[in-house]
Structure formats: C-alpha cells, structure tokens
C-alpha cells in the first residue's frame, strides 16, 4: 500500500493490525509534504488576514478633497460575540466565520451597522438625521431615492476562538437554570480596523462647502469611533459589556487629502482625538 493510495476508511474498517499499517499512518501524519505543510500554509494565511502588512499611506490622489483613510490595530478588552448562520455545528451559538478560511471575522456591514447606531446617538446637530444619512446612506426601509453613504468599511479578521458560558437566572427563583455555551473571540485577541471616508457626492460644489461638510463629518466620525470602541461596544450582547477594546492602539495612521498625515502614530484614542482636533482647526 503506497502513501499516494493510502485509504484511511479501508484501514479503519479493516481487521488488519500489522505494524506496517500503524507505521504508514504515523508517517502520513508526520509527512512534511502533507499535513504539516498545509498547516503552515493555513497559519501563514491567518497571519496575513489578521495582521495586515506595514501601513502605507492610502493613495487619495484621485479622490475628492478631504477624503480620509484611517487604520489602526486594536486589542479586545472583553470577548467579542456574533451569530453565524451555520445550521450544523457543535454548539447552538457559533461565532460568525469567513466562508473560505473559516476564521472568525467582523463583516464590513457589521461595522457599518454598529457605528451608525452610535453616530445616531452622538450627533449633536439639529440636522443629525441628514449628517448620519450622508455618512451611512439611507435606511434599508427606504426603497426610493437611494443614497450611498460616504463611509466605506473593511472586514476585520481574528485568529482565535474561545467559549463563553452564561447561566440565565430564573426571575422568580433567582437561580441559574441551564448553562449556555457561546463561541467568542476572547479578550486579548488582536484585530485591525480600516475606514475610508469619501465625500463623493459634493465634488461639484465650491471648495468652501466641501470643507464645511467634511469638518462636520470628521468630528462625528471620530466621536462615534471612540464611543463604539470604548463605551458601547460592537458585539452581540454589548449591553453586558461584550465587544469593547483596550485603549491601546498600535499602527494607528490617518491620511486626509490636502492635509499632512499623522506623523507620530497615536497610541490611544485620546491622542487620536487630540490630533483630529488640531486637524479640524486647520481645515
């Protein structure tokens, strides 16, 4: 029996207990050109997905004035939970996974939905509905007069899966009933966040008008980002504290067309907010 024709099902169902069969199975699993090589390849892919290459300023040359690209790497302070649509799984509460590589991730649509919810709370202007709509687009319920938002989100990938255990309590007796297991991305896991802002729908207006709206937009963007990451969270069960990050940013860079890029990467949201405040004064 050669390695190329090795049939695990035949071995499993066979009564053959020879040392030759055991040796072939051992050799197969230790084969550097087989399982080990594929495992290394998968590890390399996961690293690329989770830890992006060294940040390079996004080329905004062909985009409207005041277009902005933001990217930073964060660390989860509390576990992240989401719901996958996998119908066959060992637990009833699997975390959402990317369809090809099966690694846990946050879809761009999830980032958009969470940040829209926070921005709706943060907007101070009387025209807050207008500002939120121009950043995120129309609600799904609006079928006519479709408007695309100025914000473009990118997915975030993780490389670790953990298990959370919750124990719902009976309201009358005040005691736990049946513990529930939920898949999660555990605290301490690293992820990368990227965001692109493009005021594409006002390129035919005067420069001063673009500047005025961009200034207002950028203020709300960073307010919503800080509150989403540090206060409200971006996970399922966020009201219980899931899905917030440690206020420690790495590889944080901002590039605004027409302005200088962030010369010294911000290490916290406070530093990032201070930098944006200085930029807004110059706009």
Tab-separated table of C-alpha atoms in Angstrom:
chain	number	residue	atom	x	y	z
A	1	UNK	CA	0.000	0.000	0.000
A	2	UNK	CA	1.676	3.226	-1.132
A	3	UNK	CA	1.277	6.600	0.537
A	4	UNK	CA	-0.409	8.022	-2.557
A	5	UNK	CA	-3.097	5.333	-2.381
A	6	UNK	CA	-3.421	5.294	1.401
A	7	UNK	CA	-7.103	4.872	2.301
A	8	UNK	CA	-7.991	5.766	5.872
A	9	UNK	CA	-11.506	4.375	5.569
A	10	UNK	CA	-10.189	0.979	4.475
A	11	UNK	CA	-7.736	0.908	7.368
A	12	UNK	CA	-10.404	1.969	9.834
A	13	UNK	CA	-12.792	-0.796	8.738
A	14	UNK	CA	-10.073	-3.432	8.365
A	15	UNK	CA	-9.135	-6.045	10.912
A	16	UNK	CA	-5.513	-5.639	9.903
A	17	UNK	CA	-3.464	-4.687	12.945
A	18	UNK	CA	0.000	-5.014	11.438
A	19	UNK	CA	2.798	-2.679	12.440
A	20	UNK	CA	3.128	-1.771	8.761
A	21	UNK	CA	-0.276	-0.101	8.773
A	22	UNK	CA	0.495	1.743	12.011
A	23	UNK	CA	3.805	2.899	10.569
A	24	UNK	CA	2.132	4.240	7.410
A	25	UNK	CA	-0.414	6.165	9.450
A	26	UNK	CA	2.328	7.644	11.624
A	27	UNK	CA	4.427	8.534	8.570
A	28	UNK	CA	1.432	10.167	6.912
A	29	UNK	CA	0.747	12.475	9.829
A	30	UNK	CA	4.436	13.315	10.161
A	31	UNK	CA	4.890	13.839	6.432
A	32	UNK	CA	6.432	17.314	5.958
A	33	UNK	CA	4.906	17.493	2.485
A	34	UNK	CA	1.443	16.588	3.742
A	35	UNK	CA	-0.428	17.724	6.842
A	36	UNK	CA	2.420	19.787	8.323
A	37	UNK	CA	2.919	21.757	5.117
A	38	UNK	CA	-0.795	22.519	4.792
A	39	UNK	CA	-0.950	23.584	8.433
A	40	UNK	CA	1.932	26.009	7.912
A	41	UNK	CA	0.211	27.417	4.849
A	42	UNK	CA	-3.021	27.960	6.775
A	43	UNK	CA	-1.093	29.624	9.611
A	44	UNK	CA	0.533	31.980	7.113
A	45	UNK	CA	-2.836	32.852	5.581
A	46	UNK	CA	-4.347	33.572	9.004
A	47	UNK	CA	-1.448	35.849	9.899
A	48	UNK	CA	-1.936	37.806	6.672
A	49	UNK	CA	-5.667	38.121	7.347
A	50	UNK	CA	-5.237	39.119	10.988
A	51	UNK	CA	-2.085	41.198	10.910
A	52	UNK	CA	-2.000	43.416	7.801
A	53	UNK	CA	1.315	44.412	6.185
A	54	UNK	CA	3.104	47.566	7.328
A	55	UNK	CA	0.774	50.512	6.850
A	56	UNK	CA	1.347	52.698	3.837
A	57	UNK	CA	-0.487	55.990	3.257
A	58	UNK	CA	-3.546	55.305	1.140
A	59	UNK	CA	-3.301	56.959	-2.284
A	60	UNK	CA	-6.027	59.600	-2.205
A	61	UNK	CA	-4.802	61.496	-5.265
A	62	UNK	CA	-7.827	60.618	-7.399
A	63	UNK	CA	-10.374	61.184	-4.634
A	64	UNK	CA	-12.177	64.426	-3.698
A	65	UNK	CA	-10.634	66.945	-1.275
A	66	UNK	CA	-10.784	65.951	2.409
A	67	UNK	CA	-11.146	62.251	1.663
A	68	UNK	CA	-9.731	60.345	4.634
A	69	UNK	CA	-8.250	56.921	5.304
A	70	UNK	CA	-7.861	55.610	8.852
A	71	UNK	CA	-6.306	52.351	10.045
A	72	UNK	CA	-5.249	51.005	13.434
A	73	UNK	CA	-4.716	47.726	15.257
A	74	UNK	CA	-6.648	47.104	18.476
A	75	UNK	CA	-6.781	44.556	21.303
A	76	UNK	CA	-10.078	43.252	22.675
A	77	UNK	CA	-10.602	44.110	26.353
A	78	UNK	CA	-13.773	41.977	26.507
A	79	UNK	CA	-14.787	38.989	24.340
A	80	UNK	CA	-16.487	39.563	21.001
A	81	UNK	CA	-19.675	37.625	20.180
A	82	UNK	CA	-21.609	37.338	16.925
A	83	UNK	CA	-24.069	34.896	15.358
A	84	UNK	CA	-23.188	32.646	12.438
A	85	UNK	CA	-25.774	31.053	10.145
A	86	UNK	CA	-24.133	27.606	10.204
A	87	UNK	CA	-27.004	25.146	10.726
A	88	UNK	CA	-24.796	22.168	11.688
A	89	UNK	CA	-22.316	22.906	14.454
A	90	UNK	CA	-21.269	21.501	17.818
A	91	UNK	CA	-22.825	24.457	19.661
A	92	UNK	CA	-26.071	26.328	19.056
A	93	UNK	CA	-24.222	29.640	19.210
A	94	UNK	CA	-21.312	29.606	16.725
A	95	UNK	CA	-19.414	32.812	16.005
A	96	UNK	CA	-19.621	34.294	12.523
A	97	UNK	CA	-16.820	32.975	10.308
A	98	UNK	CA	-15.432	33.903	6.907
A	99	UNK	CA	-16.792	31.428	4.355
A	100	UNK	CA	-13.490	30.403	2.729
A	101	UNK	CA	-10.891	30.300	5.511
A	102	UNK	CA	-13.401	29.739	8.350
A	103	UNK	CA	-11.746	32.265	10.645
A	104	UNK	CA	-13.889	34.493	12.887
A	105	UNK	CA	-14.404	37.962	11.480
A	106	UNK	CA	-16.443	41.149	11.644
A	107	UNK	CA	-18.087	41.893	8.313
A	108	UNK	CA	-17.900	45.418	6.916
A	109	UNK	CA	-21.706	45.588	7.160
A	110	UNK	CA	-21.492	44.846	10.900
A	111	UNK	CA	-19.022	47.678	11.444
A	112	UNK	CA	-21.319	49.984	9.495
A	113	UNK	CA	-24.418	48.997	11.458
A	114	UNK	CA	-22.755	49.363	14.862
A	115	UNK	CA	-21.171	52.700	14.053
A	116	UNK	CA	-24.382	54.065	12.554
A	117	UNK	CA	-26.215	53.249	15.781
A	118	UNK	CA	-23.578	55.064	17.860
A	119	UNK	CA	-23.391	58.035	15.469
A	120	UNK	CA	-27.172	58.476	15.736
A	121	UNK	CA	-26.722	58.867	19.496
A	122	UNK	CA	-23.657	61.134	19.234
A	123	UNK	CA	-24.877	63.584	16.590
A	124	UNK	CA	-25.497	66.969	18.266
A	125	UNK	CA	-26.746	68.953	15.279
A	126	UNK	CA	-30.416	69.667	14.630
A	127	UNK	CA	-29.797	68.133	11.223
A	128	UNK	CA	-28.323	64.948	12.706
A	129	UNK	CA	-30.501	62.710	10.515
A	130	UNK	CA	-29.063	64.422	7.437
A	131	UNK	CA	-25.478	64.003	8.664
A	132	UNK	CA	-25.985	60.332	9.592
A	133	UNK	CA	-27.615	59.658	6.204
A	134	UNK	CA	-24.823	61.265	4.211
A	135	UNK	CA	-22.243	59.240	6.138
A	136	UNK	CA	-24.007	55.868	6.157
A	137	UNK	CA	-26.659	56.122	3.451
A	138	UNK	CA	-30.395	55.519	3.674
A	139	UNK	CA	-32.005	53.016	6.000
A	140	UNK	CA	-32.964	49.682	4.464
A	141	UNK	CA	-36.641	50.561	4.779
A	142	UNK	CA	-36.288	53.381	2.250
A	143	UNK	CA	-36.809	51.882	-1.198
A	144	UNK	CA	-36.874	55.066	-3.278
A	145	UNK	CA	-34.362	57.892	-3.504
A	146	UNK	CA	-31.476	55.573	-2.575
A	147	UNK	CA	-28.407	57.332	-1.215
A	148	UNK	CA	-24.985	55.776	-0.769
A	149	UNK	CA	-23.007	56.764	2.331
A	150	UNK	CA	-19.597	58.433	2.333
A	151	UNK	CA	-18.087	55.879	4.714
A	152	UNK	CA	-16.591	52.628	3.442
A	153	UNK	CA	-15.739	49.874	5.928
A	154	UNK	CA	-13.425	46.870	5.671
A	155	UNK	CA	-13.775	43.489	7.416
A	156	UNK	CA	-11.723	42.580	10.466
A	157	UNK	CA	-10.306	39.061	10.889
A	158	UNK	CA	-9.293	37.245	14.071
A	159	UNK	CA	-7.194	34.127	14.644
A	160	UNK	CA	-8.583	32.846	17.948
A	161	UNK	CA	-11.867	31.246	19.040
A	162	UNK	CA	-12.932	30.802	22.661
A	163	UNK	CA	-16.030	29.719	24.584
A	164	UNK	CA	-18.164	31.884	26.862
A	165	UNK	CA	-20.502	30.304	29.400
A	166	UNK	CA	-23.595	32.156	30.577
A	167	UNK	CA	-26.133	30.930	33.103
A	168	UNK	CA	-29.577	32.545	32.686
A	169	UNK	CA	-31.366	33.002	36.012
A	170	UNK	CA	-34.998	32.288	36.711
A	171	UNK	CA	-36.657	35.641	37.503
A	172	UNK	CA	-38.807	34.231	40.279
A	173	UNK	CA	-36.343	31.865	41.951
A	174	UNK	CA	-33.227	33.935	41.196
A	175	UNK	CA	-31.147	30.876	40.425
A	176	UNK	CA	-29.492	29.581	37.284
A	177	UNK	CA	-31.286	27.168	35.008
A	178	UNK	CA	-29.314	25.621	32.144
A	179	UNK	CA	-25.830	26.993	31.282
A	180	UNK	CA	-25.452	28.153	27.675
A	181	UNK	CA	-22.197	27.940	25.729
A	182	UNK	CA	-21.404	30.668	23.204
A	183	UNK	CA	-18.458	30.798	20.824
A	184	UNK	CA	-16.477	34.023	21.047
A	185	UNK	CA	-13.271	35.796	20.180
A	186	UNK	CA	-11.590	36.003	23.606
A	187	UNK	CA	-10.222	39.110	25.288
A	188	UNK	CA	-6.627	39.848	24.352
A	189	UNK	CA	-7.125	38.976	20.684
A	190	UNK	CA	-5.753	41.462	18.133
A	191	UNK	CA	-7.636	42.825	15.114
A	192	UNK	CA	-7.186	45.573	12.519
A	193	UNK	CA	-9.764	48.284	11.729
A	194	UNK	CA	-9.806	50.276	8.474
A	195	UNK	CA	-12.123	53.049	7.320
A	196	UNK	CA	-12.347	55.212	4.197
A	197	UNK	CA	-14.285	58.494	4.011
A	198	UNK	CA	-15.035	59.903	0.543
A	199	UNK	CA	-17.312	62.973	0.090
A	200	UNK	CA	-18.045	61.911	-3.484
A	201	UNK	CA	-21.498	63.480	-3.674
A	202	UNK	CA	-20.364	67.121	-3.310
A	203	UNK	CA	-17.431	67.243	-5.736
A	204	UNK	CA	-19.378	69.709	-7.909
A	205	UNK	CA	-19.700	72.222	-5.056
A	206	UNK	CA	-17.433	75.057	-4.025
A	207	UNK	CA	-14.302	74.148	-2.093
A	208	UNK	CA	-15.583	76.015	0.974
A	209	UNK	CA	-18.784	73.932	1.002
A	210	UNK	CA	-16.822	70.675	0.807
A	211	UNK	CA	-14.599	71.872	3.624
A	212	UNK	CA	-17.561	72.786	5.857
A	213	UNK	CA	-19.290	69.425	5.472
A	214	UNK	CA	-16.072	67.425	5.776
A	215	UNK	CA	-15.217	69.199	9.016
A	216	UNK	CA	-18.619	68.331	10.460
A	217	UNK	CA	-18.406	64.746	9.191
A	218	UNK	CA	-14.926	64.108	10.595
A	219	UNK	CA	-15.972	65.389	14.012
A	220	UNK	CA	-18.870	62.913	14.169
A	221	UNK	CA	-16.781	60.050	12.729
A	222	UNK	CA	-14.180	60.205	15.485
A	223	UNK	CA	-16.708	60.782	18.229
A	224	UNK	CA	-18.650	57.700	17.101
A	225	UNK	CA	-15.485	55.624	16.728
A	226	UNK	CA	-14.285	56.377	20.244
A	227	UNK	CA	-17.659	55.654	21.822
A	228	UNK	CA	-18.213	52.499	19.771
A	229	UNK	CA	-14.849	51.012	20.719
A	230	UNK	CA	-14.579	52.140	24.339
A	231	UNK	CA	-18.129	52.667	25.649
A	232	UNK	CA	-20.936	50.947	23.740
A	233	UNK	CA	-19.052	48.058	22.151
A	234	UNK	CA	-19.582	46.457	18.745
A	235	UNK	CA	-20.590	42.932	19.721
A	236	UNK	CA	-23.756	40.996	20.325
A	237	UNK	CA	-24.755	41.404	23.989
A	238	UNK	CA	-22.961	44.748	24.033
A	239	UNK	CA	-25.238	45.854	26.877
A	240	UNK	CA	-23.442	43.251	29.022
A	241	UNK	CA	-20.036	44.709	28.184
A	242	UNK	CA	-19.037	42.473	25.294
A	243	UNK	CA	-17.039	43.860	22.387
A	244	UNK	CA	-15.031	46.769	23.762
A	245	UNK	CA	-11.303	47.291	23.282
A	246	UNK	CA	-8.382	48.337	25.442
A	247	UNK	CA	-7.492	51.990	24.882
A	248	UNK	CA	-4.171	50.976	23.382
A	249	UNK	CA	-3.782	51.469	19.634
A	250	UNK	CA	-0.891	50.273	17.506
A	251	UNK	CA	-0.014	51.084	13.894
A	252	UNK	CA	-2.557	53.924	14.022
A	253	UNK	CA	-2.386	56.195	10.988
A	254	UNK	CA	-4.637	58.831	9.467
A	255	UNK	CA	-4.346	60.313	5.994
A	256	UNK	CA	-6.556	63.262	4.983
A	257	UNK	CA	-6.263	64.587	1.462
A	258	UNK	CA	-4.971	68.129	1.474
A	259	UNK	CA	-3.537	67.738	4.968
A	260	UNK	CA	-0.455	66.102	6.442
A	261	UNK	CA	-0.666	62.507	7.599
A	262	UNK	CA	-0.346	61.634	11.277
A	263	UNK	CA	3.414	61.993	11.726
A	264	UNK	CA	3.566	60.092	15.023
A	265	UNK	CA	1.147	57.134	15.357
A	266	UNK	CA	-1.410	57.680	18.112
A	267	UNK	CA	-1.267	55.117	20.900
A	268	UNK	CA	-4.647	55.883	22.483
A	269	UNK	CA	-7.976	57.296	21.366
A	270	UNK	CA	-7.236	60.423	23.408
A	271	UNK	CA	-4.092	61.048	21.366
A	272	UNK	CA	-6.022	60.348	18.175
A	273	UNK	CA	-8.819	62.737	19.198
A	274	UNK	CA	-6.298	65.469	20.026
A	275	UNK	CA	-4.698	65.050	16.622
A	276	UNK	CA	-8.045	65.247	14.837
A	277	UNK	CA	-8.946	68.353	16.860
A	278	UNK	CA	-5.772	70.023	15.623
A	279	UNK	CA	-6.530	68.983	12.045
A	280	UNK	CA	-10.088	70.344	12.286
A	281	UNK	CA	-8.731	73.722	13.425
A	282	UNK	CA	-6.667	73.851	10.263
A	283	UNK	CA	-9.464	72.835	7.909
